[in-house]
């Protein structure tokens, strides 16, 4: 049996592709018609082809388990997710506005702290932030930019609007999968690219390269750019290698780099030592330099902070940028936009309760069964409480956690996350919840990817999209429905 | 510009790629050889384990030295670091960590080859599917080599590839000759002319050298000529001498300023290969000296370009 859109029902959630049973939204119309024209055998063939393509392309990610690290094939759902270009352009403008402000904020925090002196952000929030680095005070990175690469998670609520869920400013990952998802779709559903105006996404590596090159302290024609990876056992190693290859940069590990006594960074090559200008680091702050941070770190490079502070090497993202990657700071972003730019936020935040405020905390503790509680500084979906899916025992545990460290917790209403048709067992289409992570670059200019990485919760009814916890992904199409 | 660590991984990728192909060839030739040998000749599959220096490990795992165990050990065994599957896995790991300097298709081809090998390994262990399976592996390796030959810039990465490939090849050629000599020494058969023909013919075939030998040497297959050809022919790409020249020329193109070894030129140990020499114990000593030359070349390469400090 082939796909019958009349049988598809998103169960009241906003669906990305289908507005009501049998009716596709404008950017998804050609896609829906095409999918309906495939018989079941053909659909199965395409699904198997996608699987084989992923294995052949070696697209994988690492899962940490008790039995050791497993290199797993990337989970990919064949059915793309579509967004109209018009809506995307508005969203992209909002993302740019947001990153510009976050960078102004970080730069302010490490210099005059006007934002605190003017009473916008309470001082103790910064003093108690685990990601504020006193070592970075007074440093002036090029263009005043600290977070050069940002992955912002967006969700669509029942009203069809995009909301910002969080800004990932430390070492956001996923962009290589966004690019690979498109490469897979092009191989498996090539017909669709003939008729639909799907906007290309493949300029990201070039944009990343330009962003990084603009940070070079030496004004040379070909600055030496490297990607610093913690190594093959990191869950995002695939991405590190992918980006290095796409940019024509060297992929280095900490042991490949050395800092000289005059604070210059070199890499060990077959010619001897070669000077390095820009490091796109995919290692957390605390492992960067055992001279300054974690003394036992073998992933980092002794002396790297010295070299960075002396302005002899650029680090992207800059150490300390994570201070704005904090779910409590997140709640202040709309105010920060007004403060720094005197503009209205173009993208909305999700309503957020700060547990350190007495009123908010009381409400949160009363309503643990309805809210999503998140620690302020975790990523990857760890350490969360999803109220409606939790037990009394879980709730009691979180009540204790919140009371003992209120600064570290926020809560948000459970969102009616949008859905999209997803291939499940027996080649049937069922609605699954999803989010979207676009990537924003800021160096001399600001750039936003066309779309982003769509992550989808493969389990029925689940809201957890993280690939480390059973999430899948989809190709994301920005479709220009007005182009001729 | 190339990282020392990456240079080392590329070098090992090339060695493992060559090792995978050679192991497949070796098993495939043994398959043929044993059909042709007179029943009275009592050499068995176990010789394969000896050639690959795996005797001790084999007895830790198996009791019976039969075909099935030897082939399993040589092709499929995870606990044998020189098994074909282990080499293939190591090939993939090395390419995976040096992907940024190799053509992207190389990574895809290696993945395909490993998938094929893992899925069809049983075909290689069972006798009836073995030929097709081994052919698939050999063709896969040749496909990867062809891709690299046709798409890689002739820069440092390429020269490290050549180094790894030629060292491994030279190593395998000495092992093949040693295997031939060992079979003949061990056999108690008196009809050595016929046996010698079969054995040396198969040694040539396992190095894909049979046709080249016939055309170049223009003589019947005999031990001394086979040894001369496989050791010192100037034109055949799998002869030890040819591989050593390749190593010299590749190292000459790598940066040597400030390095410990300004030039690396491994040479064949001097020896006069007289007729009948291949049957003497001296011949196997000679081959052993040859192995030492290769080990020294490897050490010099590592010290010049891979040293981490």
PDB file of N, CA, C and O in Angstrom, chain A residues 55-58 62 71 187 224 232 237-238 244-245 249-253 256 267-272 274, chain B residues 1-5 7 9 92-93 96-97 99-100 102 107-108 111-112 115 156 160 255 259 305 308-309:
ATOM      1  N   UNK A  55      25.990   3.836   5.350  1.00  0.00           N
ATOM      2  CA  UNK A  55      27.099   2.947   5.700  1.00  0.00           C
ATOM      3  C   UNK A  55      28.284   3.152   4.775  1.00  0.00           C
ATOM      4  O   UNK A  55      29.424   3.185   5.224  1.00  0.00           O
ATOM      5  N   UNK A  56      27.993   3.336   3.499  1.00  0.00           N
ATOM      6  CA  UNK A  56      29.089   3.513   2.548  1.00  0.00           C
ATOM      7  C   UNK A  56      29.787   4.838   2.763  1.00  0.00           C
ATOM      8  O   UNK A  56      30.996   4.955   2.651  1.00  0.00           O
ATOM      9  N   UNK A  57      29.010   5.881   3.056  1.00  0.00           N
ATOM     10  CA  UNK A  57      29.612   7.185   3.297  1.00  0.00           C
ATOM     11  C   UNK A  57      30.299   7.200   4.657  1.00  0.00           C
ATOM     12  O   UNK A  57      31.027   8.141   4.980  1.00  0.00           O
ATOM     13  N   UNK A  58      30.040   6.163   5.449  1.00  0.00           N
ATOM     14  CA  UNK A  58      30.689   6.098   6.764  1.00  0.00           C
ATOM     15  C   UNK A  58      30.199   7.187   7.698  1.00  0.00           C
ATOM     16  O   UNK A  58      30.931   7.658   8.552  1.00  0.00           O
ATOM     17  N   UNK A  62      29.482   8.367  17.734  1.00  0.00           N
ATOM     18  CA  UNK A  62      29.923   7.436  18.763  1.00  0.00           C
ATOM     19  C   UNK A  62      28.985   7.505  19.957  1.00  0.00           C
ATOM     20  O   UNK A  62      28.598   8.580  20.391  1.00  0.00           O
ATOM     21  N   UNK A  71      30.645   2.801  17.522  1.00  0.00           N
ATOM     22  CA  UNK A  71      30.522   3.678  16.385  1.00  0.00           C
ATOM     23  C   UNK A  71      29.245   3.279  15.646  1.00  0.00           C
ATOM     24  O   UNK A  71      29.191   2.221  15.040  1.00  0.00           O
ATOM     25  N   UNK A 187      21.068  11.604  -3.170  1.00  0.00           N
ATOM     26  CA  UNK A 187      21.321  10.307  -3.810  1.00  0.00           C
ATOM     27  C   UNK A 187      20.061   9.460  -3.858  1.00  0.00           C
ATOM     28  O   UNK A 187      19.858   8.699  -4.795  1.00  0.00           O
ATOM     29  N   UNK A 224      47.245  29.720   8.779  1.00  0.00           N
ATOM     30  CA  UNK A 224      47.207  28.284   9.079  1.00  0.00           C
ATOM     31  C   UNK A 224      46.056  28.034  10.058  1.00  0.00           C
ATOM     32  O   UNK A 224      46.092  28.470  11.204  1.00  0.00           O
ATOM     33  N   UNK A 232      39.695  10.371  18.417  1.00  0.00           N
ATOM     34  CA  UNK A 232      38.788   9.465  17.731  1.00  0.00           C
ATOM     35  C   UNK A 232      37.677   8.941  18.634  1.00  0.00           C
ATOM     36  O   UNK A 232      36.636   8.506  18.159  1.00  0.00           O
ATOM     37  N   UNK A 237      33.711  12.991  16.621  1.00  0.00           N
ATOM     38  CA  UNK A 237      34.946  12.904  15.842  1.00  0.00           C
ATOM     39  C   UNK A 237      34.669  12.936  14.340  1.00  0.00           C
ATOM     40  O   UNK A 237      35.374  13.574  13.566  1.00  0.00           O
ATOM     41  N   UNK A 238      33.608  12.240  13.960  1.00  0.00           N
ATOM     42  CA  UNK A 238      33.244  12.228  12.539  1.00  0.00           C
ATOM     43  C   UNK A 238      33.128  13.653  12.008  1.00  0.00           C
ATOM     44  O   UNK A 238      33.623  13.985  10.945  1.00  0.00           O
ATOM     45  N   UNK A 244      37.281  19.519   8.901  1.00  0.00           N
ATOM     46  CA  UNK A 244      38.679  19.774   8.537  1.00  0.00           C
ATOM     47  C   UNK A 244      38.871  19.484   7.053  1.00  0.00           C
ATOM     48  O   UNK A 244      39.454  20.278   6.310  1.00  0.00           O
ATOM     49  N   UNK A 245      38.324  18.354   6.628  1.00  0.00           N
ATOM     50  CA  UNK A 245      38.491  17.959   5.235  1.00  0.00           C
ATOM     51  C   UNK A 245      37.801  18.965   4.303  1.00  0.00           C
ATOM     52  O   UNK A 245      38.364  19.387   3.306  1.00  0.00           O
ATOM     53  N   UNK A 249      41.589  22.253   6.157  1.00  0.00           N
ATOM     54  CA  UNK A 249      42.384  22.604   7.338  1.00  0.00           C
ATOM     55  C   UNK A 249      42.983  21.331   7.923  1.00  0.00           C
ATOM     56  O   UNK A 249      42.553  20.227   7.601  1.00  0.00           O
ATOM     57  N   UNK A 250      43.981  21.488   8.776  1.00  0.00           N
ATOM     58  CA  UNK A 250      44.552  20.313   9.426  1.00  0.00           C
ATOM     59  C   UNK A 250      43.679  19.896  10.596  1.00  0.00           C
ATOM     60  O   UNK A 250      43.203  20.741  11.351  1.00  0.00           O
ATOM     61  N   UNK A 251      43.483  18.594  10.758  1.00  0.00           N
ATOM     62  CA  UNK A 251      42.795  18.074  11.934  1.00  0.00           C
ATOM     63  C   UNK A 251      43.867  17.686  12.941  1.00  0.00           C
ATOM     64  O   UNK A 251      44.653  16.781  12.687  1.00  0.00           O
ATOM     65  N   UNK A 252      43.928  18.384  14.060  1.00  0.00           N
ATOM     66  CA  UNK A 252      45.008  18.116  15.011  1.00  0.00           C
ATOM     67  C   UNK A 252      44.473  17.641  16.354  1.00  0.00           C
ATOM     68  O   UNK A 252      43.329  17.907  16.708  1.00  0.00           O
ATOM     69  N   UNK A 253      45.308  16.919  17.075  1.00  0.00           N
ATOM     70  CA  UNK A 253      45.021  16.574  18.457  1.00  0.00           C
ATOM     71  C   UNK A 253      45.978  17.396  19.326  1.00  0.00           C
ATOM     72  O   UNK A 253      46.974  17.924  18.822  1.00  0.00           O
ATOM     73  N   UNK A 256      49.646  17.194  18.896  1.00  0.00           N
ATOM     74  CA  UNK A 256      50.259  17.695  17.661  1.00  0.00           C
ATOM     75  C   UNK A 256      50.712  19.142  17.797  1.00  0.00           C
ATOM     76  O   UNK A 256      51.401  19.663  16.935  1.00  0.00           O
ATOM     77  N   UNK A 267      52.590  23.493  15.172  1.00  0.00           N
ATOM     78  CA  UNK A 267      52.229  22.076  15.083  1.00  0.00           C
ATOM     79  C   UNK A 267      53.426  21.276  14.578  1.00  0.00           C
ATOM     80  O   UNK A 267      54.275  21.784  13.857  1.00  0.00           O
ATOM     81  N   UNK A 268      53.455  20.012  15.014  1.00  0.00           N
ATOM     82  CA  UNK A 268      54.566  19.140  14.631  1.00  0.00           C
ATOM     83  C   UNK A 268      54.271  18.540  13.264  1.00  0.00           C
ATOM     84  O   UNK A 268      53.310  17.798  13.114  1.00  0.00           O
ATOM     85  N   UNK A 269      55.102  18.869  12.291  1.00  0.00           N
ATOM     86  CA  UNK A 269      54.878  18.346  10.943  1.00  0.00           C
ATOM     87  C   UNK A 269      56.118  17.606  10.475  1.00  0.00           C
ATOM     88  O   UNK A 269      57.152  17.618  11.151  1.00  0.00           O
ATOM     89  N   UNK A 270      56.011  17.008   9.297  1.00  0.00           N
ATOM     90  CA  UNK A 270      57.157  16.286   8.758  1.00  0.00           C
ATOM     91  C   UNK A 270      58.295  17.240   8.406  1.00  0.00           C
ATOM     92  O   UNK A 270      59.424  16.820   8.218  1.00  0.00           O
ATOM     93  N   UNK A 271      58.010  18.548   8.291  1.00  0.00           N
ATOM     94  CA  UNK A 271      59.067  19.522   8.047  1.00  0.00           C
ATOM     95  C   UNK A 271      59.661  20.066   9.333  1.00  0.00           C
ATOM     96  O   UNK A 271      60.577  20.867   9.283  1.00  0.00           O
ATOM     97  N   UNK A 272      59.068  19.715  10.463  1.00  0.00           N
ATOM     98  CA  UNK A 272      59.475  20.344  11.719  1.00  0.00           C
ATOM     99  C   UNK A 272      58.291  21.127  12.263  1.00  0.00           C
ATOM    100  O   UNK A 272      57.144  20.759  12.037  1.00  0.00           O
ATOM    101  N   UNK A 274      55.574  24.133  12.559  1.00  0.00           N
ATOM    102  CA  UNK A 274      54.924  25.102  11.677  1.00  0.00           C
ATOM    103  C   UNK A 274      53.966  25.962  12.499  1.00  0.00           C
ATOM    104  O   UNK A 274      53.182  25.436  13.291  1.00  0.00           O
TER     105      UNK A 274
ATOM    106  N   UNK B   1      52.731  20.701   3.655  1.00  0.00           N
ATOM    107  CA  UNK B   1      52.594  20.708   5.110  1.00  0.00           C
ATOM    108  C   UNK B   1      51.818  19.468   5.565  1.00  0.00           C
ATOM    109  O   UNK B   1      50.724  19.233   5.090  1.00  0.00           O
ATOM    110  N   UNK B   2      52.398  18.722   6.414  1.00  0.00           N
ATOM    111  CA  UNK B   2      51.702  17.531   6.883  1.00  0.00           C
ATOM    112  C   UNK B   2      52.103  17.213   8.312  1.00  0.00           C
ATOM    113  O   UNK B   2      53.281  17.259   8.666  1.00  0.00           O
ATOM    114  N   UNK B   3      51.087  16.881   9.125  1.00  0.00           N
ATOM    115  CA  UNK B   3      51.370  16.512  10.511  1.00  0.00           C
ATOM    116  C   UNK B   3      52.126  15.191  10.564  1.00  0.00           C
ATOM    117  O   UNK B   3      51.833  14.276   9.796  1.00  0.00           O
ATOM    118  N   UNK B   4      53.060  15.076  11.496  1.00  0.00           N
ATOM    119  CA  UNK B   4      53.813  13.827  11.655  1.00  0.00           C
ATOM    120  C   UNK B   4      52.862  12.662  11.949  1.00  0.00           C
ATOM    121  O   UNK B   4      53.015  11.559  11.436  1.00  0.00           O
ATOM    122  N   UNK B   5      51.864  12.953  12.784  1.00  0.00           N
ATOM    123  CA  UNK B   5      50.924  11.900  13.167  1.00  0.00           C
ATOM    124  C   UNK B   5      50.146  11.394  11.949  1.00  0.00           C
ATOM    125  O   UNK B   5      49.938  10.188  11.772  1.00  0.00           O
ATOM    126  N   UNK B   7      51.153  11.594   8.809  1.00  0.00           N
ATOM    127  CA  UNK B   7      52.092  10.879   7.945  1.00  0.00           C
ATOM    128  C   UNK B   7      52.196   9.418   8.394  1.00  0.00           C
ATOM    129  O   UNK B   7      52.162   8.492   7.586  1.00  0.00           O
ATOM    130  N   UNK B   9      49.998   7.664  10.033  1.00  0.00           N
ATOM    131  CA  UNK B   9      48.771   6.898   9.784  1.00  0.00           C
ATOM    132  C   UNK B   9      48.616   6.546   8.312  1.00  0.00           C
ATOM    133  O   UNK B   9      48.136   5.469   7.975  1.00  0.00           O
ATOM    134  N   UNK B  92      40.954   0.606   8.002  1.00  0.00           N
ATOM    135  CA  UNK B  92      39.857   1.561   8.155  1.00  0.00           C
ATOM    136  C   UNK B  92      40.167   2.563   9.274  1.00  0.00           C
ATOM    137  O   UNK B  92      39.961   3.761   9.098  1.00  0.00           O
ATOM    138  N   UNK B  93      40.692   2.092  10.385  1.00  0.00           N
ATOM    139  CA  UNK B  93      40.995   3.001  11.491  1.00  0.00           C
ATOM    140  C   UNK B  93      42.035   4.044  11.081  1.00  0.00           C
ATOM    141  O   UNK B  93      41.915   5.221  11.419  1.00  0.00           O
ATOM    142  N   UNK B  96      40.456   6.431   8.700  1.00  0.00           N
ATOM    143  CA  UNK B  96      39.493   7.243   9.425  1.00  0.00           C
ATOM    144  C   UNK B  96      40.172   8.415  10.122  1.00  0.00           C
ATOM    145  O   UNK B  96      39.639   9.508  10.202  1.00  0.00           O
ATOM    146  N   UNK B  97      41.378   8.178  10.626  1.00  0.00           N
ATOM    147  CA  UNK B  97      42.072   9.241  11.334  1.00  0.00           C
ATOM    148  C   UNK B  97      42.993  10.040  10.417  1.00  0.00           C
ATOM    149  O   UNK B  97      43.715  10.909  10.885  1.00  0.00           O
ATOM    150  N   UNK B  99      41.583  10.932   7.265  1.00  0.00           N
ATOM    151  CA  UNK B  99      40.633  11.207   6.187  1.00  0.00           C
ATOM    152  C   UNK B  99      40.829  12.555   5.541  1.00  0.00           C
ATOM    153  O   UNK B  99      40.555  12.738   4.373  1.00  0.00           O
ATOM    154  N   UNK B 100      41.280  13.524   6.352  1.00  0.00           N
ATOM    155  CA  UNK B 100      41.354  14.878   5.814  1.00  0.00           C
ATOM    156  C   UNK B 100      42.422  15.050   4.745  1.00  0.00           C
ATOM    157  O   UNK B 100      42.429  16.063   4.071  1.00  0.00           O
ATOM    158  N   UNK B 102      43.149  12.366   2.504  1.00  0.00           N
ATOM    159  CA  UNK B 102      42.936  11.363   1.459  1.00  0.00           C
ATOM    160  C   UNK B 102      41.662  11.701   0.685  1.00  0.00           C
ATOM    161  O   UNK B 102      40.773  12.354   1.216  1.00  0.00           O
ATOM    162  N   UNK B 107      37.643   6.642   1.617  1.00  0.00           N
ATOM    163  CA  UNK B 107      36.944   6.282   2.855  1.00  0.00           C
ATOM    164  C   UNK B 107      35.709   5.442   2.531  1.00  0.00           C
ATOM    165  O   UNK B 107      35.439   4.431   3.165  1.00  0.00           O
ATOM    166  N   UNK B 108      34.972   5.844   1.498  1.00  0.00           N
ATOM    167  CA  UNK B 108      33.771   5.083   1.136  1.00  0.00           C
ATOM    168  C   UNK B 108      34.129   3.683   0.652  1.00  0.00           C
ATOM    169  O   UNK B 108      33.485   2.704   1.023  1.00  0.00           O
ATOM    170  N   UNK B 111      35.045   1.448   3.526  1.00  0.00           N
ATOM    171  CA  UNK B 111      33.847   1.035   4.249  1.00  0.00           C
ATOM    172  C   UNK B 111      33.116  -0.088   3.518  1.00  0.00           C
ATOM    173  O   UNK B 111      32.680  -1.061   4.118  1.00  0.00           O
ATOM    174  N   UNK B 112      32.982   0.073   2.208  1.00  0.00           N
ATOM    175  CA  UNK B 112      32.304  -0.952   1.413  1.00  0.00           C
ATOM    176  C   UNK B 112      33.039  -2.279   1.521  1.00  0.00           C
ATOM    177  O   UNK B 112      32.433  -3.329   1.680  1.00  0.00           O
ATOM    178  N   UNK B 115      32.553  -3.882   4.909  1.00  0.00           N
ATOM    179  CA  UNK B 115      31.193  -4.429   5.003  1.00  0.00           C
ATOM    180  C   UNK B 115      31.097  -5.750   4.252  1.00  0.00           C
ATOM    181  O   UNK B 115      30.569  -6.745   4.751  1.00  0.00           O
ATOM    182  N   UNK B 156      53.504  14.925  -0.178  1.00  0.00           N
ATOM    183  CA  UNK B 156      54.067  14.092   0.886  1.00  0.00           C
ATOM    184  C   UNK B 156      53.168  12.899   1.200  1.00  0.00           C
ATOM    185  O   UNK B 156      53.653  11.781   1.387  1.00  0.00           O
ATOM    186  N   UNK B 160      54.377   8.950   1.420  1.00  0.00           N
ATOM    187  CA  UNK B 160      54.243   8.064   2.579  1.00  0.00           C
ATOM    188  C   UNK B 160      53.448   6.810   2.219  1.00  0.00           C
ATOM    189  O   UNK B 160      53.720   5.715   2.702  1.00  0.00           O
ATOM    190  N   UNK B 255      60.992  15.908   3.133  1.00  0.00           N
ATOM    191  CA  UNK B 255      61.917  16.874   3.734  1.00  0.00           C
ATOM    192  C   UNK B 255      62.944  16.188   4.629  1.00  0.00           C
ATOM    193  O   UNK B 255      62.580  15.372   5.478  1.00  0.00           O
ATOM    194  N   UNK B 259      67.108  16.252   9.713  1.00  0.00           N
ATOM    195  CA  UNK B 259      66.675  14.903  10.100  1.00  0.00           C
ATOM    196  C   UNK B 259      67.871  14.020  10.401  1.00  0.00           C
ATOM    197  O   UNK B 259      68.973  14.243   9.898  1.00  0.00           O
ATOM    198  N   UNK B 305      60.437  10.966  10.432  1.00  0.00           N
ATOM    199  CA  UNK B 305      59.205  11.723  10.163  1.00  0.00           C
ATOM    200  C   UNK B 305      58.049  11.483  11.135  1.00  0.00           C
ATOM    201  O   UNK B 305      57.117  12.249  11.171  1.00  0.00           O
ATOM    202  N   UNK B 308      57.438  11.812  17.688  1.00  0.00           N
ATOM    203  CA  UNK B 308      56.515  12.802  18.230  1.00  0.00           C
ATOM    204  C   UNK B 308      57.214  13.885  19.032  1.00  0.00           C
ATOM    205  O   UNK B 308      56.600  14.849  19.424  1.00  0.00           O
ATOM    206  N   UNK B 309      58.488  13.709  19.267  1.00  0.00           N
ATOM    207  CA  UNK B 309      59.181  14.766  19.993  1.00  0.00           C
ATOM    208  C   UNK B 309      60.475  15.177  19.298  1.00  0.00           C
ATOM    209  O   UNK B 309      61.041  14.418  18.563  1.00  0.00           O
TER     210      UNK B 309
END
